[in-house]
PDB file of C-alpha atoms in Angstrom:
ATOM      1  CA  UNK A   1       0.000   0.000   0.000  1.00  0.00           C
ATOM      2  CA  UNK A   2       1.284   3.428  -0.911  1.00  0.00           C
ATOM      3  CA  UNK A   3       2.190   5.964   1.752  1.00  0.00           C
ATOM      4  CA  UNK A   4       0.654   8.961  -0.030  1.00  0.00           C
ATOM      5  CA  UNK A   5      -2.973   9.627  -0.777  1.00  0.00           C
ATOM      6  CA  UNK A   6      -4.744  12.486  -2.518  1.00  0.00           C
ATOM      7  CA  UNK A   7      -8.247  13.910  -2.150  1.00  0.00           C
ATOM      8  CA  UNK A   8     -10.248  15.645  -4.849  1.00  0.00           C
ATOM      9  CA  UNK A   9     -11.670  18.983  -3.714  1.00  0.00           C
ATOM     10  CA  UNK A  10     -14.604  18.313  -6.026  1.00  0.00           C
ATOM     11  CA  UNK A  11     -15.683  15.487  -3.711  1.00  0.00           C
ATOM     12  CA  UNK A  12     -14.650  16.675  -0.243  1.00  0.00           C
ATOM     13  CA  UNK A  13     -15.805  20.287  -0.780  1.00  0.00           C
ATOM     14  CA  UNK A  14     -19.230  19.316  -2.072  1.00  0.00           C
ATOM     15  CA  UNK A  15     -22.350  20.215  -0.090  1.00  0.00           C
ATOM     16  CA  UNK A  16     -23.267  16.519   0.022  1.00  0.00           C
ATOM     17  CA  UNK A  17     -19.974  15.744   1.789  1.00  0.00           C
ATOM     18  CA  UNK A  18     -19.881  18.818   4.027  1.00  0.00           C
ATOM     19  CA  UNK A  19     -23.470  18.265   5.204  1.00  0.00           C
ATOM     20  CA  UNK A  20     -22.362  15.042   6.897  1.00  0.00           C
ATOM     21  CA  UNK A  21     -21.239  15.075  10.554  1.00  0.00           C
ATOM     22  CA  UNK A  22     -17.527  15.620  11.203  1.00  0.00           C
ATOM     23  CA  UNK A  23     -17.200  12.059  12.519  1.00  0.00           C
ATOM     24  CA  UNK A  24     -18.522  10.675   9.215  1.00  0.00           C
ATOM     25  CA  UNK A  25     -16.165  12.924   7.253  1.00  0.00           C
ATOM     26  CA  UNK A  26     -13.254  11.744   9.415  1.00  0.00           C
ATOM     27  CA  UNK A  27     -14.191   8.116   8.758  1.00  0.00           C
ATOM     28  CA  UNK A  28     -14.189   8.793   5.011  1.00  0.00           C
ATOM     29  CA  UNK A  29     -10.703  10.325   5.186  1.00  0.00           C
ATOM     30  CA  UNK A  30      -9.350   7.450   7.280  1.00  0.00           C
ATOM     31  CA  UNK A  31     -10.872   4.843   4.952  1.00  0.00           C
ATOM     32  CA  UNK A  32      -9.174   6.560   2.013  1.00  0.00           C
ATOM     33  CA  UNK A  33      -5.848   6.699   3.835  1.00  0.00           C
ATOM     34  CA  UNK A  34      -5.972   2.981   4.625  1.00  0.00           C
ATOM     35  CA  UNK A  35      -7.268   1.740   1.261  1.00  0.00           C
ATOM     36  CA  UNK A  36      -5.147  -0.331  -1.102  1.00  0.00           C
ATOM     37  CA  UNK A  37      -4.116   0.960  -4.549  1.00  0.00           C
ATOM     38  CA  UNK A  38      -7.587   0.200  -5.969  1.00  0.00           C
ATOM     39  CA  UNK A  39      -9.547   1.783  -3.107  1.00  0.00           C
ATOM     40  CA  UNK A  40     -10.462  -1.397  -1.188  1.00  0.00           C
ATOM     41  CA  UNK A  41     -10.452  -1.701   2.596  1.00  0.00           C
ATOM     42  CA  UNK A  42     -10.644  -5.091   4.274  1.00  0.00           C
ATOM     43  CA  UNK A  43     -10.546  -3.762   7.840  1.00  0.00           C
ATOM     44  CA  UNK A  44     -13.130  -1.004   7.986  1.00  0.00           C
ATOM     45  CA  UNK A  45     -14.356  -2.033  11.448  1.00  0.00           C
ATOM     46  CA  UNK A  46     -10.816  -1.760  12.834  1.00  0.00           C
ATOM     47  CA  UNK A  47     -10.520   1.744  11.372  1.00  0.00           C
ATOM     48  CA  UNK A  48     -13.875   2.669  12.880  1.00  0.00           C
ATOM     49  CA  UNK A  49     -12.750   1.486  16.324  1.00  0.00           C
ATOM     50  CA  UNK A  50      -9.382   3.202  15.939  1.00  0.00           C
ATOM     51  CA  UNK A  51     -10.942   6.657  15.365  1.00  0.00           C
ATOM     52  CA  UNK A  52     -14.081   6.199  17.479  1.00  0.00           C
ATOM     53  CA  UNK A  53     -16.516   6.250  14.543  1.00  0.00           C
ATOM     54  CA  UNK A  54     -19.969   4.759  14.985  1.00  0.00           C
ATOM     55  CA  UNK A  55     -21.938   2.324  12.867  1.00  0.00           C
ATOM     56  CA  UNK A  56     -24.153   5.295  11.970  1.00  0.00           C
ATOM     57  CA  UNK A  57     -21.139   7.018  10.384  1.00  0.00           C
ATOM     58  CA  UNK A  58     -20.578   4.011   8.131  1.00  0.00           C
ATOM     59  CA  UNK A  59     -24.294   3.705   7.353  1.00  0.00           C
ATOM     60  CA  UNK A  60     -24.339   7.351   6.290  1.00  0.00           C
ATOM     61  CA  UNK A  61     -21.343   6.881   3.959  1.00  0.00           C
ATOM     62  CA  UNK A  62     -23.100   3.865   2.457  1.00  0.00           C
ATOM     63  CA  UNK A  63     -26.452   5.649   2.142  1.00  0.00           C
ATOM     64  CA  UNK A  64     -24.879   8.657   0.414  1.00  0.00           C
ATOM     65  CA  UNK A  65     -22.851   6.281  -1.777  1.00  0.00           C
ATOM     66  CA  UNK A  66     -19.416   7.553  -0.819  1.00  0.00           C
ATOM     67  CA  UNK A  67     -18.458   3.896  -0.248  1.00  0.00           C
ATOM     68  CA  UNK A  68     -19.834   0.516  -1.289  1.00  0.00           C
ATOM     69  CA  UNK A  69     -19.860  -2.538   0.970  1.00  0.00           C
ATOM     70  CA  UNK A  70     -19.738  -6.117  -0.263  1.00  0.00           C
ATOM     71  CA  UNK A  71     -21.198  -9.259   1.310  1.00  0.00           C
ATOM     72  CA  UNK A  72     -17.660 -10.199   2.375  1.00  0.00           C
ATOM     73  CA  UNK A  73     -17.434  -7.068   4.552  1.00  0.00           C
ATOM     74  CA  UNK A  74     -14.897  -5.425   2.239  1.00  0.00           C
ATOM     75  CA  UNK A  75     -15.520  -1.739   1.533  1.00  0.00           C
ATOM     76  CA  UNK A  76     -14.453   0.262  -1.537  1.00  0.00           C
ATOM     77  CA  UNK A  77     -14.268   4.032  -1.895  1.00  0.00           C
ATOM     78  CA  UNK A  78     -16.562   4.933  -4.812  1.00  0.00           C
ATOM     79  CA  UNK A  79     -14.511   7.932  -5.982  1.00  0.00           C
ATOM     80  CA  UNK A  80     -11.108   6.352  -5.372  1.00  0.00           C
ATOM     81  CA  UNK A  81     -10.005   6.755  -8.986  1.00  0.00           C
ATOM     82  CA  UNK A  82     -10.988  10.437  -8.917  1.00  0.00           C
ATOM     83  CA  UNK A  83      -8.924  11.032  -5.778  1.00  0.00           C
ATOM     84  CA  UNK A  84      -5.858   8.970  -6.714  1.00  0.00           C
ATOM     85  CA  UNK A  85      -3.989   8.218  -9.893  1.00  0.00           C
ATOM     86  CA  UNK A  86      -1.218   5.717  -9.347  1.00  0.00           C
ATOM     87  CA  UNK A  87       1.422   5.071 -11.983  1.00  0.00           C
ATOM     88  CA  UNK A  88       1.159   1.615 -13.511  1.00  0.00           C
ATOM     89  CA  UNK A  89       4.703   0.692 -12.493  1.00  0.00           C
ATOM     90  CA  UNK A  90       3.882   1.475  -8.836  1.00  0.00           C
ATOM     91  CA  UNK A  91       0.330   0.121  -8.713  1.00  0.00           C
ATOM     92  CA  UNK A  92      -0.205  -3.019  -6.635  1.00  0.00           C
ATOM     93  CA  UNK A  93      -3.364  -4.906  -7.625  1.00  0.00           C
ATOM     94  CA  UNK A  94      -5.975  -5.428  -4.924  1.00  0.00           C
ATOM     95  CA  UNK A  95      -6.272  -8.819  -3.278  1.00  0.00           C
ATOM     96  CA  UNK A  96     -10.068  -8.429  -3.338  1.00  0.00           C
ATOM     97  CA  UNK A  97     -10.487  -9.673  -6.903  1.00  0.00           C
ATOM     98  CA  UNK A  98     -14.014 -11.046  -6.460  1.00  0.00           C
ATOM     99  CA  UNK A  99     -15.233  -7.675  -5.220  1.00  0.00           C
ATOM    100  CA  UNK A 100     -13.233  -5.835  -7.902  1.00  0.00           C
ATOM    101  CA  UNK A 101     -15.073  -7.807 -10.583  1.00  0.00           C
ATOM    102  CA  UNK A 102     -18.390  -6.494  -9.258  1.00  0.00           C
ATOM    103  CA  UNK A 103     -17.452  -2.916 -10.199  1.00  0.00           C
ATOM    104  CA  UNK A 104     -17.010  -0.906 -13.341  1.00  0.00           C
ATOM    105  CA  UNK A 105     -15.432   2.481 -13.894  1.00  0.00           C
ATOM    106  CA  UNK A 106     -17.840   5.020 -15.363  1.00  0.00           C
ATOM    107  CA  UNK A 107     -17.054   8.098 -17.462  1.00  0.00           C
ATOM    108  CA  UNK A 108     -16.121  10.358 -14.561  1.00  0.00           C
ATOM    109  CA  UNK A 109     -13.723   7.629 -13.333  1.00  0.00           C
ATOM    110  CA  UNK A 110     -15.701   6.644 -10.227  1.00  0.00           C
ATOM    111  CA  UNK A 111     -16.791   3.093  -9.455  1.00  0.00           C
ATOM    112  CA  UNK A 112     -20.293   1.764  -9.971  1.00  0.00           C
ATOM    113  CA  UNK A 113     -21.682  -1.550  -8.777  1.00  0.00           C
ATOM    114  CA  UNK A 114     -22.605  -3.927 -11.572  1.00  0.00           C
ATOM    115  CA  UNK A 115     -25.978  -5.647 -11.504  1.00  0.00           C
ATOM    116  CA  UNK A 116     -25.722  -9.276 -10.379  1.00  0.00           C
ATOM    117  CA  UNK A 117     -24.737 -11.521 -13.293  1.00  0.00           C
ATOM    118  CA  UNK A 118     -22.949  -8.782 -15.269  1.00  0.00           C
ATOM    119  CA  UNK A 119     -19.523  -9.061 -13.616  1.00  0.00           C
ATOM    120  CA  UNK A 120     -17.909 -11.168 -16.337  1.00  0.00           C
ATOM    121  CA  UNK A 121     -19.153  -8.935 -19.148  1.00  0.00           C
ATOM    122  CA  UNK A 122     -17.566  -5.734 -17.791  1.00  0.00           C
ATOM    123  CA  UNK A 123     -14.370  -7.293 -16.443  1.00  0.00           C
ATOM    124  CA  UNK A 124     -12.285  -5.964 -19.304  1.00  0.00           C
ATOM    125  CA  UNK A 125     -13.616  -2.404 -18.879  1.00  0.00           C
ATOM    126  CA  UNK A 126     -12.592  -1.942 -15.254  1.00  0.00           C
ATOM    127  CA  UNK A 127      -8.863  -1.555 -15.740  1.00  0.00           C
TER     128      UNK A 127
END
């Protein structure tokens, strides 16, 4: 995992983001800081405990679609690719390949969840 992370002002200065409680905003920043090079976090509950965030903070991030959660408990930052651009020679592929296959990158470079059954069709588009 890289040691440097970026944040897009377009996302974190938006009214949608700034209307959330400070604790929810802090959780979002900490999730981003601890994500792998594709935006996946396998230990979101540990991060929540570490910073004193509540389950409501995570529910709010999920409801406002700042993050997506998978059945496995893995979380991905929806706008990860807007925040961070990692050079191909430094990029380390996520270990969460099953979850990665359930996403596609859309025009603005954010992630979208694929409908169930469509993962194999869009696999080539995600990279």
